[in-house]
Amino acid sequence: MYYIDRKGYKLKNEEKFSEYIDKGTCGEIYKYGDMILKKYFLSTEHFIRIKKDIFDFLKNTDYSCIIKLYNAYMKTNYSGKSKLLFRINNYSKFTIDAYTAKFYEKFDIDPVFISKEYLLESFYKIESFFNFLSKNKIRVYDIKRGNTIFTESGIVLIDPDLYEFIYESSVEKLLIRNKLSLNYLFKSLLLEHCSSEYECDRIDRFYADNFNPNTITASTEVTSNITKILKNVKKPIDIVRK
């Protein structure tokens, strides 16, 4: 079996992607140099794999807060380029079974335990990115701590598998939905550090009191709201542990 791209070219150095990095519910990730290869499990339904149109769109964006995508691949038995080109000439026949992307070095950083500037700067970048996606009719999903990497220069979102174009929705509605996802990301960063049921309840109450979804509009600046909330603390975690 080979991994081939939409032009019929085989994935180069596939055997060198031998360093196991991580495993999720839909696939495994391997590393080679400064690149990763995400391989979907055969059992992974196509609706929870990254969509071709989303892959192409994100690949051509220039935001540092989203994983840099390189190429998408389909698994096949064919080895001759001409046969491959014949088989996948129709765009609809190509299914993404794997993709390559940039490898990000994780740093010993936790944005809720260090100076709040790191978190706020990261959220400002992500909110700008979400606004851009909303205006291009893209809805984000599965935005949570588990789909982030903390790098030296900020938070990077990974696993955009569930993002999708929603052309029938207005930009205003998409802005609201995507801003709600950013709000939830803040909560998920805090919840990761619950040391007790009492503390988790405090975070839930704090979130409900300060992030009422009914108050979010298309013009709401989520990062500005979080900045105000963190005004009197040194570290984000202090808002629930003070």
PDB file of C-alpha atoms in Angstrom:
ATOM      1  CA  MET A   1       0.000   0.000   0.000  1.00  0.00           C
ATOM      2  CA  TYR A   2       1.195   3.510  -0.832  1.00  0.00           C
ATOM      3  CA  TYR A   3       0.262   7.006   0.245  1.00  0.00           C
ATOM      4  CA  ILE A   4      -0.168   9.223  -2.798  1.00  0.00           C
ATOM      5  CA  ASP A   5      -1.183  12.867  -3.198  1.00  0.00           C
ATOM      6  CA  ARG A   6      -3.722  14.298  -5.630  1.00  0.00           C
ATOM      7  CA  LYS A   7      -1.065  14.620  -8.338  1.00  0.00           C
ATOM      8  CA  GLY A   8      -0.289  10.933  -8.126  1.00  0.00           C
ATOM      9  CA  TYR A   9       3.044  11.262  -6.343  1.00  0.00           C
ATOM     10  CA  LYS A  10       3.972   8.877  -3.563  1.00  0.00           C
ATOM     11  CA  LEU A  11       4.778  10.163  -0.095  1.00  0.00           C
ATOM     12  CA  LYS A  12       8.549  10.480   0.058  1.00  0.00           C
ATOM     13  CA  ASN A  13      10.462   8.886   2.915  1.00  0.00           C
ATOM     14  CA  GLU A  14       7.354   7.297   4.384  1.00  0.00           C
ATOM     15  CA  GLU A  15       9.494   4.699   6.156  1.00  0.00           C
ATOM     16  CA  LYS A  16      11.393   7.473   7.936  1.00  0.00           C
ATOM     17  CA  PHE A  17       8.290   8.661   9.736  1.00  0.00           C
ATOM     18  CA  SER A  18       9.121   6.145  12.430  1.00  0.00           C
ATOM     19  CA  GLU A  19       9.129   8.242  15.607  1.00  0.00           C
ATOM     20  CA  TYR A  20       5.783   7.751  17.316  1.00  0.00           C
ATOM     21  CA  ILE A  21       4.426  11.020  18.721  1.00  0.00           C
ATOM     22  CA  ASP A  22       0.832  10.563  19.785  1.00  0.00           C
ATOM     23  CA  LYS A  23      -2.421   8.736  19.272  1.00  0.00           C
ATOM     24  CA  GLY A  24      -5.971  10.082  19.190  1.00  0.00           C
ATOM     25  CA  THR A  25      -9.437   8.741  18.627  1.00  0.00           C
ATOM     26  CA  CYS A  26      -9.101   8.842  14.839  1.00  0.00           C
ATOM     27  CA  GLY A  27      -5.423   8.274  14.060  1.00  0.00           C
ATOM     28  CA  GLU A  28      -1.750   8.130  14.969  1.00  0.00           C
ATOM     29  CA  ILE A  29       0.985  10.719  14.520  1.00  0.00           C
ATOM     30  CA  TYR A  30       4.598  10.050  13.550  1.00  0.00           C
ATOM     31  CA  LYS A  31       7.558  12.375  13.193  1.00  0.00           C
ATOM     32  CA  TYR A  32      10.453  12.735  10.766  1.00  0.00           C
ATOM     33  CA  GLY A  33      12.708  15.770  11.073  1.00  0.00           C
ATOM     34  CA  ASP A  34      10.581  18.890  11.381  1.00  0.00           C
ATOM     35  CA  MET A  35       7.482  17.238   9.929  1.00  0.00           C
ATOM     36  CA  ILE A  36       4.690  15.017  11.238  1.00  0.00           C
ATOM     37  CA  LEU A  37       2.552  12.462   9.433  1.00  0.00           C
ATOM     38  CA  LYS A  38      -0.962  11.912  10.722  1.00  0.00           C
ATOM     39  CA  LYS A  39      -2.384   8.548   9.642  1.00  0.00           C
ATOM     40  CA  TYR A  40      -6.103   7.994  10.064  1.00  0.00           C
ATOM     41  CA  PHE A  41      -7.255   4.603  11.255  1.00  0.00           C
ATOM     42  CA  LEU A  42      -9.012   2.594   8.556  1.00  0.00           C
ATOM     43  CA  SER A  43     -12.069   2.565  10.806  1.00  0.00           C
ATOM     44  CA  THR A  44     -12.184   6.371  11.036  1.00  0.00           C
ATOM     45  CA  GLU A  45     -15.345   7.638   9.363  1.00  0.00           C
ATOM     46  CA  HIS A  46     -14.721  10.159   6.608  1.00  0.00           C
ATOM     47  CA  PHE A  47     -16.963  12.793   8.161  1.00  0.00           C
ATOM     48  CA  ILE A  48     -14.536  13.122  11.104  1.00  0.00           C
ATOM     49  CA  ARG A  49     -11.445  13.392   8.878  1.00  0.00           C
ATOM     50  CA  ILE A  50     -10.276  16.761   7.633  1.00  0.00           C
ATOM     51  CA  LYS A  51     -12.246  17.818   4.561  1.00  0.00           C
ATOM     52  CA  LYS A  52     -10.435  18.395   1.276  1.00  0.00           C
ATOM     53  CA  ASP A  53     -11.729  21.942   0.872  1.00  0.00           C
ATOM     54  CA  ILE A  54     -10.793  22.821   4.456  1.00  0.00           C
ATOM     55  CA  PHE A  55      -7.332  21.310   4.018  1.00  0.00           C
ATOM     56  CA  ASP A  56      -6.715  23.362   0.877  1.00  0.00           C
ATOM     57  CA  PHE A  57      -7.976  26.547   2.492  1.00  0.00           C
ATOM     58  CA  LEU A  58      -5.949  26.180   5.700  1.00  0.00           C
ATOM     59  CA  LYS A  59      -2.837  25.160   3.792  1.00  0.00           C
ATOM     60  CA  ASN A  60      -2.846  28.557   2.111  1.00  0.00           C
ATOM     61  CA  THR A  61      -3.455  30.654   5.231  1.00  0.00           C
ATOM     62  CA  ASP A  62      -0.681  32.452   7.042  1.00  0.00           C
ATOM     63  CA  TYR A  63      -1.639  32.422  10.719  1.00  0.00           C
ATOM     64  CA  SER A  64       0.915  31.243  13.273  1.00  0.00           C
ATOM     65  CA  CYS A  65      -1.800  30.022  15.664  1.00  0.00           C
ATOM     66  CA  ILE A  66      -2.924  27.138  13.414  1.00  0.00           C
ATOM     67  CA  ILE A  67      -0.888  24.079  12.487  1.00  0.00           C
ATOM     68  CA  LYS A  68       0.924  24.478   9.178  1.00  0.00           C
ATOM     69  CA  LEU A  69      -0.386  21.876   6.726  1.00  0.00           C
ATOM     70  CA  TYR A  70       1.757  20.529   3.888  1.00  0.00           C
ATOM     71  CA  ASN A  71       0.109  17.783   1.826  1.00  0.00           C
ATOM     72  CA  ALA A  72      -2.789  15.317   1.894  1.00  0.00           C
ATOM     73  CA  TYR A  73      -2.551  11.647   0.896  1.00  0.00           C
ATOM     74  CA  MET A  74      -4.731   8.720  -0.046  1.00  0.00           C
ATOM     75  CA  LYS A  75      -3.792   5.096   0.570  1.00  0.00           C
ATOM     76  CA  THR A  76      -3.792   2.886  -2.516  1.00  0.00           C
ATOM     77  CA  ASN A  77      -2.365  -0.312  -4.019  1.00  0.00           C
ATOM     78  CA  TYR A  78      -1.375   1.398  -7.264  1.00  0.00           C
ATOM     79  CA  SER A  79       2.288   2.247  -7.759  1.00  0.00           C
ATOM     80  CA  GLY A  80       2.364   3.589 -11.336  1.00  0.00           C
ATOM     81  CA  LYS A  81       1.892   7.327 -11.615  1.00  0.00           C
ATOM     82  CA  SER A  82      -0.155   7.135 -14.814  1.00  0.00           C
ATOM     83  CA  LYS A  83      -2.584   4.678 -13.247  1.00  0.00           C
ATOM     84  CA  LEU A  84      -2.841   6.829 -10.164  1.00  0.00           C
ATOM     85  CA  LEU A  85      -3.537   9.949 -12.156  1.00  0.00           C
ATOM     86  CA  PHE A  86      -6.214   8.083 -14.071  1.00  0.00           C
ATOM     87  CA  ARG A  87      -7.802   6.859 -10.872  1.00  0.00           C
ATOM     88  CA  ILE A  88      -7.792  10.129  -8.952  1.00  0.00           C
ATOM     89  CA  ASN A  89      -8.350  12.528 -11.824  1.00  0.00           C
ATOM     90  CA  ASN A  90     -11.843  13.044 -10.443  1.00  0.00           C
ATOM     91  CA  TYR A  91     -11.444  15.179  -7.310  1.00  0.00           C
ATOM     92  CA  SER A  92     -14.390  13.506  -5.592  1.00  0.00           C
ATOM     93  CA  LYS A  93     -12.642  10.124  -5.611  1.00  0.00           C
ATOM     94  CA  PHE A  94      -9.717  11.317  -3.541  1.00  0.00           C
ATOM     95  CA  THR A  95     -10.095  10.585   0.178  1.00  0.00           C
ATOM     96  CA  ILE A  96      -7.688  11.875   2.813  1.00  0.00           C
ATOM     97  CA  ASP A  97      -6.156   8.920   4.644  1.00  0.00           C
ATOM     98  CA  ALA A  98      -3.144  10.851   5.948  1.00  0.00           C
ATOM     99  CA  TYR A  99      -1.532  14.264   5.851  1.00  0.00           C
ATOM    100  CA  THR A 100       1.776  15.910   6.610  1.00  0.00           C
ATOM    101  CA  ALA A 101       2.219  19.049   8.675  1.00  0.00           C
ATOM    102  CA  LYS A 102       4.798  21.022  10.601  1.00  0.00           C
ATOM    103  CA  PHE A 103       6.192  19.591  13.835  1.00  0.00           C
ATOM    104  CA  TYR A 104       6.031  21.976  16.801  1.00  0.00           C
ATOM    105  CA  GLU A 105       8.403  21.676  19.712  1.00  0.00           C
ATOM    106  CA  LYS A 106       6.472  21.718  22.974  1.00  0.00           C
ATOM    107  CA  PHE A 107       7.787  23.993  25.685  1.00  0.00           C
ATOM    108  CA  ASP A 108       7.380  23.677  29.429  1.00  0.00           C
ATOM    109  CA  ILE A 109       4.719  26.369  29.430  1.00  0.00           C
ATOM    110  CA  ASP A 110       1.255  26.387  30.896  1.00  0.00           C
ATOM    111  CA  PRO A 111      -0.698  29.527  29.980  1.00  0.00           C
ATOM    112  CA  VAL A 112      -2.820  29.489  33.135  1.00  0.00           C
ATOM    113  CA  PHE A 113       0.163  29.277  35.484  1.00  0.00           C
ATOM    114  CA  ILE A 114       2.485  31.820  33.931  1.00  0.00           C
ATOM    115  CA  SER A 115       2.115  35.522  33.275  1.00  0.00           C
ATOM    116  CA  LYS A 116      -1.276  36.251  31.732  1.00  0.00           C
ATOM    117  CA  GLU A 117       0.365  38.065  28.803  1.00  0.00           C
ATOM    118  CA  TYR A 118       1.192  34.753  27.088  1.00  0.00           C
ATOM    119  CA  LEU A 119      -2.433  33.631  27.165  1.00  0.00           C
ATOM    120  CA  LEU A 120      -3.840  36.996  26.120  1.00  0.00           C
ATOM    121  CA  GLU A 121      -1.445  37.395  23.204  1.00  0.00           C
ATOM    122  CA  SER A 122      -2.256  33.855  22.064  1.00  0.00           C
ATOM    123  CA  PHE A 123      -5.997  34.432  22.312  1.00  0.00           C
ATOM    124  CA  TYR A 124      -5.709  37.694  20.399  1.00  0.00           C
ATOM    125  CA  LYS A 125      -4.074  35.806  17.511  1.00  0.00           C
ATOM    126  CA  ILE A 126      -6.621  32.983  17.651  1.00  0.00           C
ATOM    127  CA  GLU A 127      -9.559  35.387  17.747  1.00  0.00           C
ATOM    128  CA  SER A 128      -8.195  37.216  14.709  1.00  0.00           C
ATOM    129  CA  PHE A 129      -7.863  33.854  12.952  1.00  0.00           C
ATOM    130  CA  PHE A 130     -11.429  32.836  13.901  1.00  0.00           C
ATOM    131  CA  ASN A 131     -12.765  36.138  12.594  1.00  0.00           C
ATOM    132  CA  PHE A 132     -10.993  35.439   9.314  1.00  0.00           C
ATOM    133  CA  LEU A 133     -12.485  31.942   9.127  1.00  0.00           C
ATOM    134  CA  SER A 134     -15.971  33.228   9.935  1.00  0.00           C
ATOM    135  CA  LYS A 135     -15.821  35.754   7.103  1.00  0.00           C
ATOM    136  CA  ASN A 136     -14.886  32.883   4.804  1.00  0.00           C
ATOM    137  CA  LYS A 137     -17.876  30.816   5.996  1.00  0.00           C
ATOM    138  CA  ILE A 138     -15.881  28.334   8.093  1.00  0.00           C
ATOM    139  CA  ARG A 139     -17.117  27.009  11.424  1.00  0.00           C
ATOM    140  CA  VAL A 140     -14.570  25.675  13.915  1.00  0.00           C
ATOM    141  CA  TYR A 141     -15.233  22.649  16.107  1.00  0.00           C
ATOM    142  CA  ASP A 142     -13.458  20.644  18.787  1.00  0.00           C
ATOM    143  CA  ILE A 143     -11.594  23.649  20.195  1.00  0.00           C
ATOM    144  CA  LYS A 144     -10.174  22.445  23.511  1.00  0.00           C
ATOM    145  CA  ARG A 145      -6.982  22.012  25.481  1.00  0.00           C
ATOM    146  CA  GLY A 146      -6.328  18.593  23.954  1.00  0.00           C
ATOM    147  CA  ASN A 147      -6.128  20.141  20.502  1.00  0.00           C
ATOM    148  CA  THR A 148      -3.502  22.729  21.355  1.00  0.00           C
ATOM    149  CA  ILE A 149       0.263  22.864  21.678  1.00  0.00           C
ATOM    150  CA  PHE A 150       2.056  25.401  23.850  1.00  0.00           C
ATOM    151  CA  THR A 151       5.070  26.712  21.973  1.00  0.00           C
ATOM    152  CA  GLU A 152       7.586  29.358  22.903  1.00  0.00           C
ATOM    153  CA  SER A 153       5.802  31.917  20.724  1.00  0.00           C
ATOM    154  CA  GLY A 154       2.215  31.087  21.669  1.00  0.00           C
ATOM    155  CA  ILE A 155      -0.637  28.585  21.560  1.00  0.00           C
ATOM    156  CA  VAL A 156      -0.979  26.601  18.321  1.00  0.00           C
ATOM    157  CA  LEU A 157      -4.240  24.902  17.366  1.00  0.00           C
ATOM    158  CA  ILE A 158      -3.906  21.393  15.956  1.00  0.00           C
ATOM    159  CA  ASP A 159      -6.338  18.765  14.619  1.00  0.00           C
ATOM    160  CA  PRO A 160      -8.638  20.949  12.495  1.00  0.00           C
ATOM    161  CA  ASP A 161     -10.339  17.742  11.345  1.00  0.00           C
ATOM    162  CA  LEU A 162     -13.871  18.891  12.162  1.00  0.00           C
ATOM    163  CA  TYR A 163     -13.718  22.418  10.741  1.00  0.00           C
ATOM    164  CA  GLU A 164     -16.159  22.863   7.889  1.00  0.00           C
ATOM    165  CA  PHE A 165     -17.567  25.320   5.388  1.00  0.00           C
ATOM    166  CA  ILE A 166     -21.155  26.297   6.187  1.00  0.00           C
ATOM    167  CA  TYR A 167     -22.250  28.389   3.245  1.00  0.00           C
ATOM    168  CA  GLU A 168     -25.897  28.549   4.268  1.00  0.00           C
ATOM    169  CA  SER A 169     -25.041  30.292   7.543  1.00  0.00           C
ATOM    170  CA  SER A 170     -24.524  34.042   7.803  1.00  0.00           C
ATOM    171  CA  VAL A 171     -21.145  35.511   8.708  1.00  0.00           C
ATOM    172  CA  GLU A 172     -22.747  36.997  11.816  1.00  0.00           C
ATOM    173  CA  LYS A 173     -23.874  33.591  13.095  1.00  0.00           C
ATOM    174  CA  LEU A 174     -20.478  32.049  12.356  1.00  0.00           C
ATOM    175  CA  LEU A 175     -18.707  34.842  14.213  1.00  0.00           C
ATOM    176  CA  ILE A 176     -20.875  34.173  17.262  1.00  0.00           C
ATOM    177  CA  ARG A 177     -20.364  30.394  17.148  1.00  0.00           C
ATOM    178  CA  ASN A 178     -16.623  30.661  16.668  1.00  0.00           C
ATOM    179  CA  LYS A 179     -16.313  33.214  19.481  1.00  0.00           C
ATOM    180  CA  LEU A 180     -18.175  30.829  21.768  1.00  0.00           C
ATOM    181  CA  SER A 181     -15.604  28.173  20.873  1.00  0.00           C
ATOM    182  CA  LEU A 182     -12.825  30.548  21.884  1.00  0.00           C
ATOM    183  CA  ASN A 183     -14.576  31.173  25.199  1.00  0.00           C
ATOM    184  CA  TYR A 184     -14.743  27.430  25.786  1.00  0.00           C
ATOM    185  CA  LEU A 185     -11.034  27.064  25.075  1.00  0.00           C
ATOM    186  CA  PHE A 186     -10.339  29.371  28.007  1.00  0.00           C
ATOM    187  CA  LYS A 187     -12.527  27.208  30.240  1.00  0.00           C
ATOM    188  CA  SER A 188     -10.891  23.970  29.086  1.00  0.00           C
ATOM    189  CA  LEU A 189      -7.443  25.357  29.919  1.00  0.00           C
ATOM    190  CA  LEU A 190      -8.635  26.007  33.478  1.00  0.00           C
ATOM    191  CA  LEU A 191     -10.482  22.704  33.862  1.00  0.00           C
ATOM    192  CA  GLU A 192      -7.333  20.756  33.060  1.00  0.00           C
ATOM    193  CA  HIS A 193      -6.001  21.779  36.470  1.00  0.00           C
ATOM    194  CA  CYS A 194      -8.960  20.954  38.687  1.00  0.00           C
ATOM    195  CA  SER A 195      -7.490  19.577  41.894  1.00  0.00           C
ATOM    196  CA  SER A 196     -10.870  18.717  43.390  1.00  0.00           C
ATOM    197  CA  GLU A 197     -14.564  18.496  42.562  1.00  0.00           C
ATOM    198  CA  TYR A 198     -15.035  21.723  44.494  1.00  0.00           C
ATOM    199  CA  GLU A 199     -12.519  23.510  42.300  1.00  0.00           C
ATOM    200  CA  CYS A 200     -14.117  22.202  39.115  1.00  0.00           C
ATOM    201  CA  ASP A 201     -17.474  23.477  40.369  1.00  0.00           C
ATOM    202  CA  ARG A 202     -15.902  26.875  41.001  1.00  0.00           C
ATOM    203  CA  ILE A 203     -14.608  26.985  37.443  1.00  0.00           C
ATOM    204  CA  ASP A 204     -18.036  26.015  36.098  1.00  0.00           C
ATOM    205  CA  ARG A 205     -19.695  28.762  38.168  1.00  0.00           C
ATOM    206  CA  PHE A 206     -17.062  31.295  37.181  1.00  0.00           C
ATOM    207  CA  TYR A 207     -17.511  30.434  33.526  1.00  0.00           C
ATOM    208  CA  ALA A 208     -21.313  30.669  33.754  1.00  0.00           C
ATOM    209  CA  ASP A 209     -21.095  34.047  35.510  1.00  0.00           C
ATOM    210  CA  ASN A 210     -18.590  35.598  33.121  1.00  0.00           C
ATOM    211  CA  PHE A 211     -19.264  33.949  29.766  1.00  0.00           C
ATOM    212  CA  ASN A 212     -23.003  34.019  29.255  1.00  0.00           C
ATOM    213  CA  PRO A 213     -23.443  32.747  25.668  1.00  0.00           C
ATOM    214  CA  ASN A 214     -26.535  34.907  25.246  1.00  0.00           C
ATOM    215  CA  THR A 215     -24.395  38.047  25.537  1.00  0.00           C
ATOM    216  CA  ILE A 216     -22.023  37.105  22.706  1.00  0.00           C
ATOM    217  CA  THR A 217     -22.556  39.017  19.483  1.00  0.00           C
ATOM    218  CA  ALA A 218     -20.683  39.182  16.198  1.00  0.00           C
ATOM    219  CA  SER A 219     -18.844  42.270  17.444  1.00  0.00           C
ATOM    220  CA  THR A 220     -17.888  40.871  20.865  1.00  0.00           C
ATOM    221  CA  GLU A 221     -14.149  40.956  21.487  1.00  0.00           C
ATOM    222  CA  VAL A 222     -13.561  37.810  23.500  1.00  0.00           C
ATOM    223  CA  THR A 223      -9.930  38.552  24.272  1.00  0.00           C
ATOM    224  CA  SER A 224     -10.807  42.019  25.548  1.00  0.00           C
ATOM    225  CA  ASN A 225     -13.408  40.483  27.877  1.00  0.00           C
ATOM    226  CA  ILE A 226     -10.866  37.991  29.218  1.00  0.00           C
ATOM    227  CA  THR A 227      -8.372  40.822  29.693  1.00  0.00           C
ATOM    228  CA  LYS A 228     -10.882  42.623  31.931  1.00  0.00           C
ATOM    229  CA  ILE A 229     -11.600  39.446  33.882  1.00  0.00           C
ATOM    230  CA  LEU A 230      -7.883  38.897  34.507  1.00  0.00           C
ATOM    231  CA  LYS A 231      -7.240  42.530  35.394  1.00  0.00           C
ATOM    232  CA  ASN A 232      -6.637  41.959  39.103  1.00  0.00           C
ATOM    233  CA  VAL A 233      -4.696  38.674  38.969  1.00  0.00           C
ATOM    234  CA  LYS A 234      -1.120  37.861  37.993  1.00  0.00           C
ATOM    235  CA  LYS A 235      -1.829  34.418  36.577  1.00  0.00           C
ATOM    236  CA  PRO A 236      -5.090  33.155  35.000  1.00  0.00           C
ATOM    237  CA  ILE A 237      -5.398  30.288  37.487  1.00  0.00           C
ATOM    238  CA  ASP A 238      -5.638  32.859  40.316  1.00  0.00           C
ATOM    239  CA  ILE A 239      -9.216  33.684  39.318  1.00  0.00           C
ATOM    240  CA  VAL A 240     -10.418  30.344  40.711  1.00  0.00           C
ATOM    241  CA  ARG A 241      -7.814  29.729  43.386  1.00  0.00           C
ATOM    242  CA  LYS A 242      -7.751  33.105  45.107  1.00  0.00           C
TER     243      LYS A 242
END
